[in-house]
Short mmCIF file of C-alpha atoms and ligand atoms in Angstrom, two decimals:
data_model
loop_
_atom_site.label_atom_id
_atom_site.label_comp_id
_atom_site.label_asym_id
_atom_site.label_seq_id
_atom_site.Cartn_x
_atom_site.Cartn_y
_atom_site.Cartn_z
CA UNK A 1 0.95 -2.57 -8.40
CA UNK A 2 0.34 0.98 -8.21
CA UNK A 3 2.80 2.54 -5.99
CA UNK A 4 3.09 6.30 -4.58
CA UNK A 5 6.39 6.91 -2.59
CA UNK A 6 6.63 9.81 -0.43
CA UNK A 7 10.25 9.84 -1.29
CA UNK A 8 10.72 7.98 -4.46
CA UNK A 9 14.44 8.95 -4.64
CA UNK A 10 15.23 7.32 -1.47
CA UNK A 11 12.90 4.61 -1.47
CA UNK A 12 13.73 3.19 -4.82
CA UNK A 13 17.29 4.07 -4.95
CA UNK A 14 19.74 1.46 -6.53
CA UNK A 15 21.29 -0.80 -3.88
CA UNK A 16 25.05 0.30 -4.91
CA UNK A 17 23.97 4.02 -4.44
CA UNK A 18 22.30 3.50 -1.38
CA UNK A 19 25.21 1.68 0.19
CA UNK A 20 27.53 4.50 -0.85
CA UNK A 21 25.05 7.05 0.87
CA UNK A 22 24.82 4.77 3.99
CA UNK A 23 28.89 4.57 4.17
CA UNK A 24 29.33 8.17 3.81
CA UNK A 25 26.62 8.75 6.56
CA UNK A 26 27.98 6.30 9.00
CA UNK A 27 31.53 8.02 8.46
CA UNK A 28 30.12 11.47 9.31
CA UNK A 29 28.01 9.99 12.02
CA UNK A 30 30.81 8.17 13.92
CA UNK A 31 33.04 11.15 13.47
CA UNK A 32 30.53 13.11 15.37
CA UNK A 33 29.58 10.96 18.02
CA UNK A 34 33.41 10.25 18.75
CA UNK A 35 33.95 14.08 18.89
CA UNK A 36 30.34 14.70 21.01
CA UNK A 37 29.67 11.95 23.20
CA UNK A 38 31.89 10.83 25.79
CA UNK A 39 30.50 7.22 26.32
CA UNK A 40 30.93 6.77 22.42
CA UNK A 41 34.46 7.76 22.54
CA UNK A 42 35.24 5.70 25.73
CA UNK A 43 33.70 3.10 23.79
CA UNK A 44 35.46 3.19 20.72
CA UNK A 45 38.52 3.49 22.54
CA UNK A 46 38.06 0.42 24.38
CA UNK A 47 37.43 -1.11 21.03
CA UNK A 48 40.56 0.18 19.59
CA UNK A 49 38.64 1.70 16.90
CA UNK A 50 39.65 5.26 15.46
CA UNK A 51 36.77 6.88 13.64
CA UNK A 52 38.71 7.25 10.48
CA UNK A 53 39.25 3.93 10.04
CA UNK A 54 35.33 3.59 9.44
CA UNK A 55 34.96 4.12 5.90
CA UNK A 56 31.99 2.42 4.42
CA UNK A 57 28.96 0.62 5.89
CA UNK A 58 30.72 -2.68 5.71
CA UNK A 59 32.78 -1.34 8.46
CA UNK A 60 29.83 -1.30 10.60
CA UNK A 61 30.21 -4.69 12.07
CA UNK A 62 33.21 -3.87 13.78
CA UNK A 63 31.66 -1.27 16.22
CA UNK A 64 30.21 -1.84 19.46
CA UNK A 65 26.59 -2.40 20.36
CA UNK A 66 24.61 0.15 22.45
CA UNK A 67 22.07 -1.55 25.07
CA UNK A 68 19.17 -0.48 27.09
CA UNK A 69 21.50 -0.54 29.98
CA UNK A 70 23.66 2.32 28.52
CA UNK A 71 20.35 4.44 28.36
CA UNK A 72 19.96 3.85 32.05
CA UNK A 73 23.58 4.51 32.90
CA UNK A 74 23.53 7.75 30.88
CA UNK A 75 20.09 8.91 32.24
CA UNK A 76 19.04 11.40 31.13
CA UNK A 77 20.84 13.23 28.51
CA UNK A 78 24.26 11.36 28.59
CA UNK A 79 24.18 9.78 25.16
CA UNK A 80 22.87 13.14 23.32
CA UNK A 81 25.34 14.69 20.85
CA UNK A 82 24.29 18.14 20.87
CA UNK A 83 23.99 21.12 23.26
CA UNK A 84 20.59 21.11 24.90
CA UNK A 85 19.77 24.29 23.64
CA UNK A 86 19.49 22.52 20.09
CA UNK A 87 17.17 20.00 21.46
CA UNK A 88 13.63 20.97 20.81
CA UNK A 89 11.75 17.72 22.08
CA UNK A 90 12.34 14.86 24.52
CA UNK A 91 10.23 11.31 24.54
CA UNK A 92 10.20 8.54 26.77
CA UNK A 93 9.60 4.94 27.10
CA UNK A 94 9.94 2.35 29.76
CA UNK A 95 13.30 1.77 31.22
CA UNK A 96 13.78 -1.79 32.73
CA UNK A 97 13.50 -0.30 36.33
CA UNK A 98 12.04 2.84 37.53
CA UNK A 99 13.81 5.48 35.52
CA UNK A 100 12.46 5.91 31.66
CA UNK A 101 14.58 5.84 28.91
CA UNK A 102 15.02 9.07 27.50
CA UNK A 103 15.36 10.33 23.77
CA UNK A 104 15.68 13.64 22.28
CA UNK A 105 15.22 15.44 18.93
CA UNK A 106 16.63 18.52 17.38
CA UNK A 107 14.82 20.67 14.90
CA UNK A 108 16.32 18.58 12.07
CA UNK A 109 15.71 15.35 13.73
CA UNK A 110 11.66 16.20 13.76
CA UNK A 111 11.93 17.12 10.30
CA UNK A 112 13.53 13.68 9.54
CA UNK A 113 10.94 12.03 11.70
CA UNK A 114 8.23 14.02 9.96
CA UNK A 115 9.44 12.94 6.67
CA UNK A 116 10.08 8.87 7.54
CA UNK A 117 6.42 8.92 9.26
CA UNK A 118 5.14 10.57 6.18
CA UNK A 119 6.83 7.50 4.12
CA UNK A 120 4.76 5.19 6.24
CA UNK A 121 1.69 6.72 5.26
CA UNK A 122 3.17 6.59 1.77
CA UNK A 123 3.51 3.01 2.19
CA UNK A 124 -0.54 2.97 1.99
CA UNK A 125 -0.52 5.32 -0.97
CA UNK A 126 -1.53 8.02 1.46
CA UNK A 127 -1.56 11.44 -0.07
CA UNK A 128 -2.36 15.16 0.85
CA UNK A 129 -6.27 14.13 -0.27
CA UNK A 130 -6.06 11.70 2.91
CA UNK A 131 -7.86 12.59 6.09
CA UNK A 132 -5.78 10.59 8.78
CA UNK A 133 -7.26 9.74 12.09
CA UNK A 134 -4.21 9.32 14.67
CA UNK A 135 -5.56 7.37 17.65
CA UNK A 136 -2.09 6.81 19.03
CA UNK A 137 -1.37 7.96 22.43
CA UNK A 138 0.01 11.61 22.56
CA UNK A 139 2.47 12.57 24.92
CA UNK A 140 5.71 11.31 25.97
CA UNK A 141 4.90 8.19 24.01
CA UNK A 142 6.19 8.64 20.11
CA UNK A 143 3.32 7.20 18.67
CA UNK A 144 1.04 10.13 18.40
CA UNK A 145 3.28 13.20 17.89
CA UNK A 146 5.30 10.85 15.52
CA UNK A 147 2.20 10.11 12.98
CA UNK A 148 0.83 13.54 13.56
CA UNK A 149 3.97 15.29 12.16
CA UNK A 150 4.03 12.61 9.40
CA UNK A 151 0.39 13.25 8.33
CA UNK A 152 1.06 16.72 8.26
CA UNK A 153 4.12 16.54 6.25
CA UNK A 154 2.52 14.27 3.87
CA UNK A 155 -0.16 17.20 3.58
CA UNK A 156 -3.15 14.95 4.44
CA UNK A 157 -5.38 16.49 7.12
CA UNK A 158 -4.83 15.12 10.50
CA UNK A 159 -7.44 14.58 13.09
CA UNK A 160 -5.47 14.35 16.32
CA UNK A 161 -7.68 11.98 18.47
CA UNK A 162 -5.14 10.16 20.68
CA UNK A 163 -6.30 6.95 22.00
CA UNK A 164 -9.66 6.08 23.92
CA UNK A 165 -13.15 8.05 23.66
CA UNK A 166 -14.20 5.43 21.19
CA UNK A 167 -17.83 6.51 20.41
CA UNK A 168 -16.49 9.86 19.27
CA UNK A 169 -13.44 8.04 17.42
CA UNK A 170 -16.39 6.71 15.15
CA UNK A 171 -18.45 9.37 15.06
CA UNK A 172 -15.71 11.68 13.60
CA UNK A 173 -14.63 9.06 11.65
CA UNK A 174 -17.80 8.83 9.87
CA UNK A 175 -18.42 12.92 9.87
CA UNK A 176 -14.93 13.81 9.13
CA UNK A 177 -14.68 11.24 6.21
CA UNK A 178 -11.40 9.49 7.70
CA UNK A 179 -9.38 7.54 5.16
CA UNK A 180 -6.48 6.24 7.00
CA UNK A 181 -6.62 5.11 10.53
CA UNK A 182 -3.39 5.18 12.75
CA UNK A 183 -3.94 3.19 16.19
CA UNK A 184 -2.48 -0.02 17.89
CA UNK A 185 -4.12 -3.22 16.44
CA UNK A 186 -5.88 -4.02 19.57
CA UNK A 187 -7.33 -0.76 19.84
CA UNK A 188 -8.28 -1.00 16.16
CA UNK A 189 -10.49 -4.01 17.06
CA UNK A 190 -12.08 -2.37 19.99
CA UNK A 191 -13.12 0.55 17.61
CA UNK A 192 -14.59 -2.26 15.54
CA UNK A 193 -16.36 -4.25 18.44
CA UNK A 194 -17.83 -0.56 19.94
CA UNK A 195 -18.83 0.37 16.17
CA UNK A 196 -20.94 -2.83 16.39
CA UNK A 197 -22.29 -2.06 19.43
CA UNK A 198 -23.53 1.29 17.96
CA UNK A 199 -24.97 -0.33 15.11
CA UNK A 200 -22.31 1.45 12.89
CA UNK A 201 -20.99 -0.70 9.92
CA UNK A 202 -17.42 0.81 9.52
CA UNK A 203 -16.85 -0.98 6.01
CA UNK A 204 -19.61 1.57 4.71
CA UNK A 205 -17.34 4.48 5.79
CA UNK A 206 -14.39 6.28 3.58
CA UNK A 207 -11.57 4.15 5.81
CA UNK A 208 -9.16 2.64 3.40
CA UNK A 209 -6.09 1.73 5.20
CA UNK A 210 -4.75 1.44 8.88
CA UNK A 211 -1.52 1.50 9.79
CA UNK A 212 -1.00 -0.40 13.14
CA UNK A 213 1.79 -1.07 15.51
CA UNK A 214 3.58 -0.50 18.76
CA UNK A 215 2.68 -4.04 19.89
CA UNK A 216 3.16 -7.43 18.52
CA UNK A 217 0.14 -8.72 16.23
CA UNK A 218 -0.58 -11.70 14.12
CA UNK A 219 -1.99 -12.67 10.64
CA UNK A 220 -5.19 -13.69 12.46
CA UNK A 221 -5.85 -10.10 13.89
CA UNK A 222 -5.07 -8.84 10.38
CA UNK A 223 -7.69 -10.51 9.05
CA UNK A 224 -10.30 -9.60 11.91
CA UNK A 225 -9.20 -6.08 11.57
CA UNK A 226 -10.00 -6.01 7.88
CA UNK A 227 -13.16 -7.71 7.80
CA UNK A 228 -14.62 -5.61 10.54
CA UNK A 229 -13.46 -2.35 9.44
CA UNK A 230 -12.90 -2.93 5.95
CA UNK A 231 -9.63 -1.52 5.52
CA UNK A 232 -6.09 -2.74 4.21
CA UNK A 233 -4.11 -3.34 7.51
CA UNK A 234 -0.11 -2.39 7.28
CA UNK A 235 2.19 -3.44 9.78
CA UNK A 236 4.12 -0.52 11.00
CA UNK A 237 7.22 -0.72 13.33
CA UNK A 238 9.42 1.58 15.15
CA UNK A 239 10.74 2.32 18.70
CA UNK A 240 11.51 5.36 20.73
CA UNK A 241 15.14 4.96 21.03
CA UNK A 242 15.79 5.34 17.13
CA UNK A 243 13.13 7.76 16.58
CA UNK A 244 9.58 6.22 17.27
CA UNK A 245 7.17 4.97 14.38
CA UNK A 246 8.53 5.89 11.05
CA UNK A 247 11.30 3.00 11.28
CA UNK A 248 9.70 0.56 8.95
CA UNK A 249 6.59 -0.25 7.09
CA UNK A 250 4.88 -2.41 5.20
CA UNK A 251 3.55 -1.71 2.10
CA UNK A 252 0.41 -2.54 -0.06
CA UNK A 253 2.18 -5.88 -1.33
CA UNK A 254 2.06 -7.14 2.14
CA UNK A 255 5.42 -9.22 2.28
CA UNK A 256 7.15 -7.61 5.14
CA UNK A 257 8.33 -3.99 6.62
CA UNK A 258 10.50 -1.78 4.23
CA UNK A 259 13.26 -0.25 6.43
CA UNK A 260 14.06 3.23 5.84
CA UNK A 261 17.30 2.35 5.88
CA UNK A 262 18.81 5.25 4.40
CA UNK A 263 18.39 6.66 8.01
CA UNK A 264 18.20 3.67 10.16
CA UNK A 265 20.60 0.60 9.30
CA UNK A 266 19.22 -2.61 10.23
CA UNK A 267 21.45 -5.76 11.00
CA UNK A 268 20.14 -9.01 12.44
CA UNK A 269 22.65 -10.79 14.89
CA UNK A 270 22.64 -14.18 16.60
CA UNK A 271 21.66 -12.56 20.41
CA UNK A 272 24.01 -14.90 22.21
CA UNK A 273 27.13 -14.59 20.07
CA UNK A 274 26.52 -11.03 18.63
CA UNK A 275 27.53 -12.32 15.20
CA UNK A 276 25.79 -10.62 12.28
CA UNK A 277 23.51 -12.99 10.50
CA UNK A 278 22.86 -13.18 6.62
CA UNK A 279 19.46 -12.55 5.17
CA UNK A 280 16.42 -14.82 6.08
CA UNK A 281 18.12 -16.12 9.46
CA UNK A 282 16.25 -15.09 12.63
CA UNK A 283 17.87 -13.21 15.09
CA UNK A 284 17.98 -9.77 17.10
CA UNK A 285 17.27 -6.71 15.30
CA UNK A 286 20.04 -4.10 15.43
CA UNK A 287 19.98 -0.38 14.18
CA UNK A 288 22.38 2.46 13.92
CA UNK A 289 21.06 5.73 13.36
CA UNK A 290 23.02 7.46 10.23
CA UNK A 291 21.55 10.91 10.22
CA UNK A 292 20.12 11.60 13.37
CA UNK A 293 21.45 14.71 15.42
CA UNK A 294 20.64 14.70 18.96
CA UNK A 295 20.63 11.03 19.66
CA UNK A 296 22.45 9.06 16.96
CA UNK A 297 23.06 5.33 18.14
CA UNK A 298 25.72 2.99 17.13
CA UNK A 299 24.48 -0.68 16.77
CA UNK A 300 21.40 -0.46 19.03
CA UNK A 301 20.18 -3.98 20.32
CA UNK A 302 16.35 -3.56 20.20
CA UNK A 303 15.89 -7.24 21.57
CA UNK A 304 13.08 -7.75 18.77
CA UNK A 305 13.36 -10.87 16.79
CA UNK A 306 12.84 -11.27 13.32
CA UNK A 307 14.70 -11.72 9.66
CA UNK A 308 15.85 -9.43 7.06
CA UNK A 309 15.52 -9.99 3.10
CA UNK A 310 16.74 -8.11 0.47
CA UNK A 311 14.67 -9.68 -2.40
CA UNK A 312 12.79 -7.12 -4.49
CA UNK A 313 9.34 -6.31 -3.62
CA UNK A 314 6.20 -6.23 -5.92
CA UNK A 315 6.11 -2.47 -4.85
CA UNK A 316 9.20 -1.24 -6.44
CA UNK A 317 10.70 -0.16 -3.10
CA UNK A 318 14.60 -1.54 -3.25
CA UNK A 319 14.51 -0.94 0.71
CA UNK A 320 15.44 -4.06 2.75
CA UNK A 321 12.40 -5.73 4.30
CA UNK A 322 12.22 -6.96 7.95
CA UNK A 323 9.53 -9.53 8.50
CA UNK A 324 6.61 -9.25 11.26
CA UNK A 325 8.62 -9.03 14.86
CA UNK A 326 8.16 -12.51 16.01
CA UNK A 327 9.23 -12.02 20.06
CA UNK A 328 11.79 -10.36 22.14
CA UNK A 329 14.88 -11.67 23.63
CA UNK A 330 13.96 -10.14 27.33
CA UNK A 331 10.59 -10.30 29.26
CA UNK A 332 9.28 -7.02 28.24
CA UNK A 333 5.60 -7.14 27.80
CA UNK A 334 3.67 -4.37 25.99
CA UNK A 335 0.12 -4.05 27.75
CA UNK A 336 -2.42 -1.75 26.32
CA UNK A 337 0.36 -0.33 24.18
CA UNK A 338 2.83 0.30 27.26
CA UNK A 339 5.90 -1.11 27.26
CA UNK A 340 6.34 -2.70 31.03
CA UNK A 341 9.07 -4.90 32.56
CA UNK A 342 8.56 -6.88 34.98
CA UNK A 343 11.86 -5.46 36.82
CA UNK A 344 9.91 -2.18 36.90
CA UNK A 345 7.08 -3.50 38.88
CA UNK A 346 9.25 -5.44 41.18
CA UNK A 347 11.05 -2.32 42.08
CA UNK A 348 7.80 -0.80 42.78
CA UNK A 349 6.81 -3.32 45.23
CA UNK A 350 10.18 -3.75 46.85
CA UNK A 351 10.23 -0.10 48.07
CA UNK A 352 6.65 -1.05 49.82
CA UNK A 353 6.70 -1.53 53.33
CA UNK A 354 4.72 -4.68 54.07
CA UNK A 355 5.17 -6.46 50.92
CA UNK A 356 7.57 -9.70 50.34
CA UNK A 357 9.54 -10.06 47.29
CA UNK A 358 7.24 -12.86 46.03
CA UNK A 359 4.97 -11.74 43.25
CA UNK A 360 3.28 -12.96 40.25
CA UNK A 361 2.00 -10.90 37.19
CA UNK A 362 -1.02 -12.00 35.46
CA UNK A 363 -1.85 -10.80 31.87
CA UNK A 364 -5.18 -11.42 30.15
CA UNK A 365 -7.20 -10.14 27.36
CA UNK A 366 -10.69 -9.58 28.26
CA UNK A 367 -13.33 -7.97 26.08
CA UNK A 368 -10.98 -6.89 23.63
CA UNK A 369 -8.64 -5.03 26.54
CA UNK A 370 -5.51 -6.22 28.12
CA UNK A 371 -5.70 -6.40 31.79
CA UNK A 372 -2.79 -7.02 34.09
CA UNK A 373 -3.40 -8.36 37.88
CA UNK A 374 -0.66 -8.37 40.33
CA UNK A 375 -0.51 -10.65 43.32
CA UNK A 376 1.72 -10.15 46.05
CA UNK A 377 2.54 -11.77 49.12
CA UNK A 378 2.43 -9.27 52.16
CA UNK A 379 3.54 -9.68 55.83
CA UNK A 380 1.61 -12.13 57.90
CA UNK A 381 1.11 -9.95 60.48
CA UNK A 382 -1.22 -7.40 58.25
CA UNK A 383 -3.59 -10.35 57.69
CA UNK A 384 -4.21 -10.21 61.32
CA UNK A 385 -4.48 -6.51 61.52
CA UNK A 386 -7.44 -4.51 60.49
CA UNK A 387 -8.96 -4.49 56.95
CA UNK A 388 -8.35 -1.20 56.44
CA UNK A 389 -4.48 -1.32 56.73
CA UNK A 390 -4.51 -4.16 53.78
CA UNK A 391 -6.95 -1.61 51.82
CA UNK A 392 -4.46 1.18 52.39
CA UNK A 393 -1.62 -1.12 51.05
CA UNK A 394 -3.60 -2.34 48.04
CA UNK A 395 -4.30 1.46 47.22
CA UNK A 396 -0.70 2.53 47.65
CA UNK A 397 0.74 -0.10 45.53
CA UNK A 398 -1.90 0.44 42.85
CA UNK A 399 -0.99 4.31 42.83
CA UNK A 400 2.94 3.69 42.70
CA UNK A 401 2.25 1.23 39.60
CA UNK A 402 -0.05 3.83 38.10
CA UNK A 403 2.42 6.68 38.38
CA UNK A 404 5.64 4.75 37.12
CA UNK A 405 3.75 2.69 34.29
CA UNK A 406 0.63 4.84 33.64
CA UNK A 407 -1.54 1.64 33.91
CA UNK A 408 -4.19 0.68 36.22
CA UNK A 409 -3.59 -2.93 37.51
CA UNK A 410 -5.59 -4.84 39.70
CA UNK A 411 -3.78 -5.68 43.09
CA UNK A 412 -4.33 -8.78 44.89
CA UNK A 413 -2.78 -9.28 48.06
CA UNK A 414 -1.98 -12.80 49.08
CA UNK A 415 -1.01 -14.33 52.45
CA UNK A 416 2.70 -15.38 52.83
CA UNK A 417 3.69 -18.54 51.01
CA UNK A 418 0.84 -18.78 48.62
CA UNK A 419 2.80 -17.91 45.71
CA UNK A 420 4.34 -20.94 44.05
CA UNK A 421 8.19 -21.27 44.67
CA UNK A 422 10.08 -22.43 41.96
CA UNK A 423 13.06 -24.59 41.99
CA UNK A 424 15.12 -22.51 39.38
CA UNK A 425 14.64 -19.38 37.72
CA UNK A 426 11.22 -18.04 39.25
CA UNK A 427 8.39 -17.82 36.80
CA UNK A 428 6.92 -13.93 37.54
CA UNK A 429 4.61 -13.66 34.60
CA UNK A 430 1.91 -15.61 33.25
CA UNK A 431 0.80 -14.20 30.09
CA UNK A 432 -2.55 -15.77 28.80
CA UNK A 433 -3.37 -13.35 25.83
CA UNK A 434 -4.00 -14.95 22.44
CA UNK A 435 -2.93 -12.46 19.77
O1 DLL B 501 5.72 1.59 19.98
C1 DLL B 501 6.86 3.40 18.69
C2 DLL B 501 5.62 2.96 17.44
C3 DLL B 501 4.78 3.86 17.67
C4 DLL B 501 5.80 1.80 16.46
C5 DLL B 501 3.46 3.65 16.88
C6 DLL B 501 4.38 1.95 15.56
C7 DLL B 501 3.59 2.61 15.81
P1 DLL B 501 8.11 1.78 21.91
O2 DLL B 501 7.16 2.48 22.85
O3 DLL B 501 9.69 2.52 22.45
O4 DLL B 501 7.83 2.58 20.55
O5 DLL B 501 8.12 0.32 21.90
C8 DLL B 501 8.71 -0.21 21.13
O6 DLL B 501 7.41 -2.17 20.85
O7 DLL B 501 10.96 -2.67 20.19
C9 DLL B 501 8.81 -3.54 19.71
O8 DLL B 501 8.96 -4.38 20.87
C10 DLL B 501 7.19 -3.01 19.99
N1 DLL B 501 6.82 -2.76 18.60
C11 DLL B 501 6.68 -1.62 17.75
N2 DLL B 501 6.15 -1.80 16.72
C12 DLL B 501 5.76 -3.08 16.43
C13 DLL B 501 5.13 -4.09 15.44
C14 DLL B 501 6.97 2.52 19.72
N3 DLL B 501 4.70 -3.54 14.40
C15 DLL B 501 8.74 -1.70 21.08
N4 DLL B 501 5.11 -5.09 15.94
C16 DLL B 501 9.73 -2.33 20.08
C17 DLL B 501 5.67 -5.99 17.14
C18 DLL B 501 6.33 -4.06 17.82
N5 DLL B 501 5.91 -5.19 17.92
#
């Protein structure tokens, strides 16, 4: 199989050489965070580990984990390992409650990120001759700017579309000769449907490969996307805490996602015991950033479930592969590409006078788009009041939810004791989507 790598030296490095490189990078990273991040110094001290005891990559399993709670506790910049004057960019994703999870990049981190996103495009044999239509959202979300810089770093021509404006996407796709599409898989299907309504056959355009990620999807969706858009659909994975997109990417051999492990070292652990699991066993994915300057993380627990394999791949890359993410260990939902924790919705509701702490979140996929409805019980007396008061409350909740999540939710106010009570753990979410 014909493989074009953006950084062959690293993507096809011998395993022994790669391990040695990882060990060296781990050593220097641990020494750096010990010196510069009080949070890590405390954690390593508590675990009784001196930085100089970390000699090879095998020592990683002795180090403590980092979690999303640590981001919340160190909000906003407490985990940064450099002075703010070296930080040239911040991004953010959803935290578990009102505060976002904030991540930072130095100039060198941006260069690293550009390269790993260029590698991602390289996994679909992308080159400087390609035209990349980037339909990931630009802004605090990492998808847009990450893939944008990756495209430019590759030397390709980037069309910075962001999400939405679907008819325009289709028009430019034809007129500019787009060859590579970057979007969430659900948005790719939306593009296909709108194109069909417009009478445009996307299979006749120059579109060649799509880089789809940021949300869970399935082989059925892959088939539908490939048929309707006439592309090879690749699964790409990443998350903001470690960098954004550009952590792992499927190649044209379609047998798992190559993890760019010379920078982001993956482990799979048993989520209950924290014990590292061998190849092939499913568990929680954990990442260590070996080279990042602004935010180097030690053993960050992603909560994503998958398996790893070191079996050789037909493309020739030697990098470890992760299988498609099959679920999460927590209750995070991804709605229209936005990460949503039910606890975020709860904290909004609890702050609004007139609501009761009984609510239900309903998620559906209608006309290819995710829809979210929040049913919430309100005080008895509001129902005997004027309708206008209920209307005001509904608008207020909708507004607050939008300002925290950036999502428009349908808000339904219901009378007290309408929502079913549970005997044990309350069921707060009904997700009816079939992906
Ligand atoms: O979604 C980064 C990204 C942008 C990845 C564009 C790929 C493409 P976050 O907003 O921090 O970052 O969300 C990260 O999304 O922990 C997974 O649960 C989920 N996720 C990301 N990629 C995939 C994928 C970006 N390919 C969270 N399959 C992660 C399944 C994915 N889930």
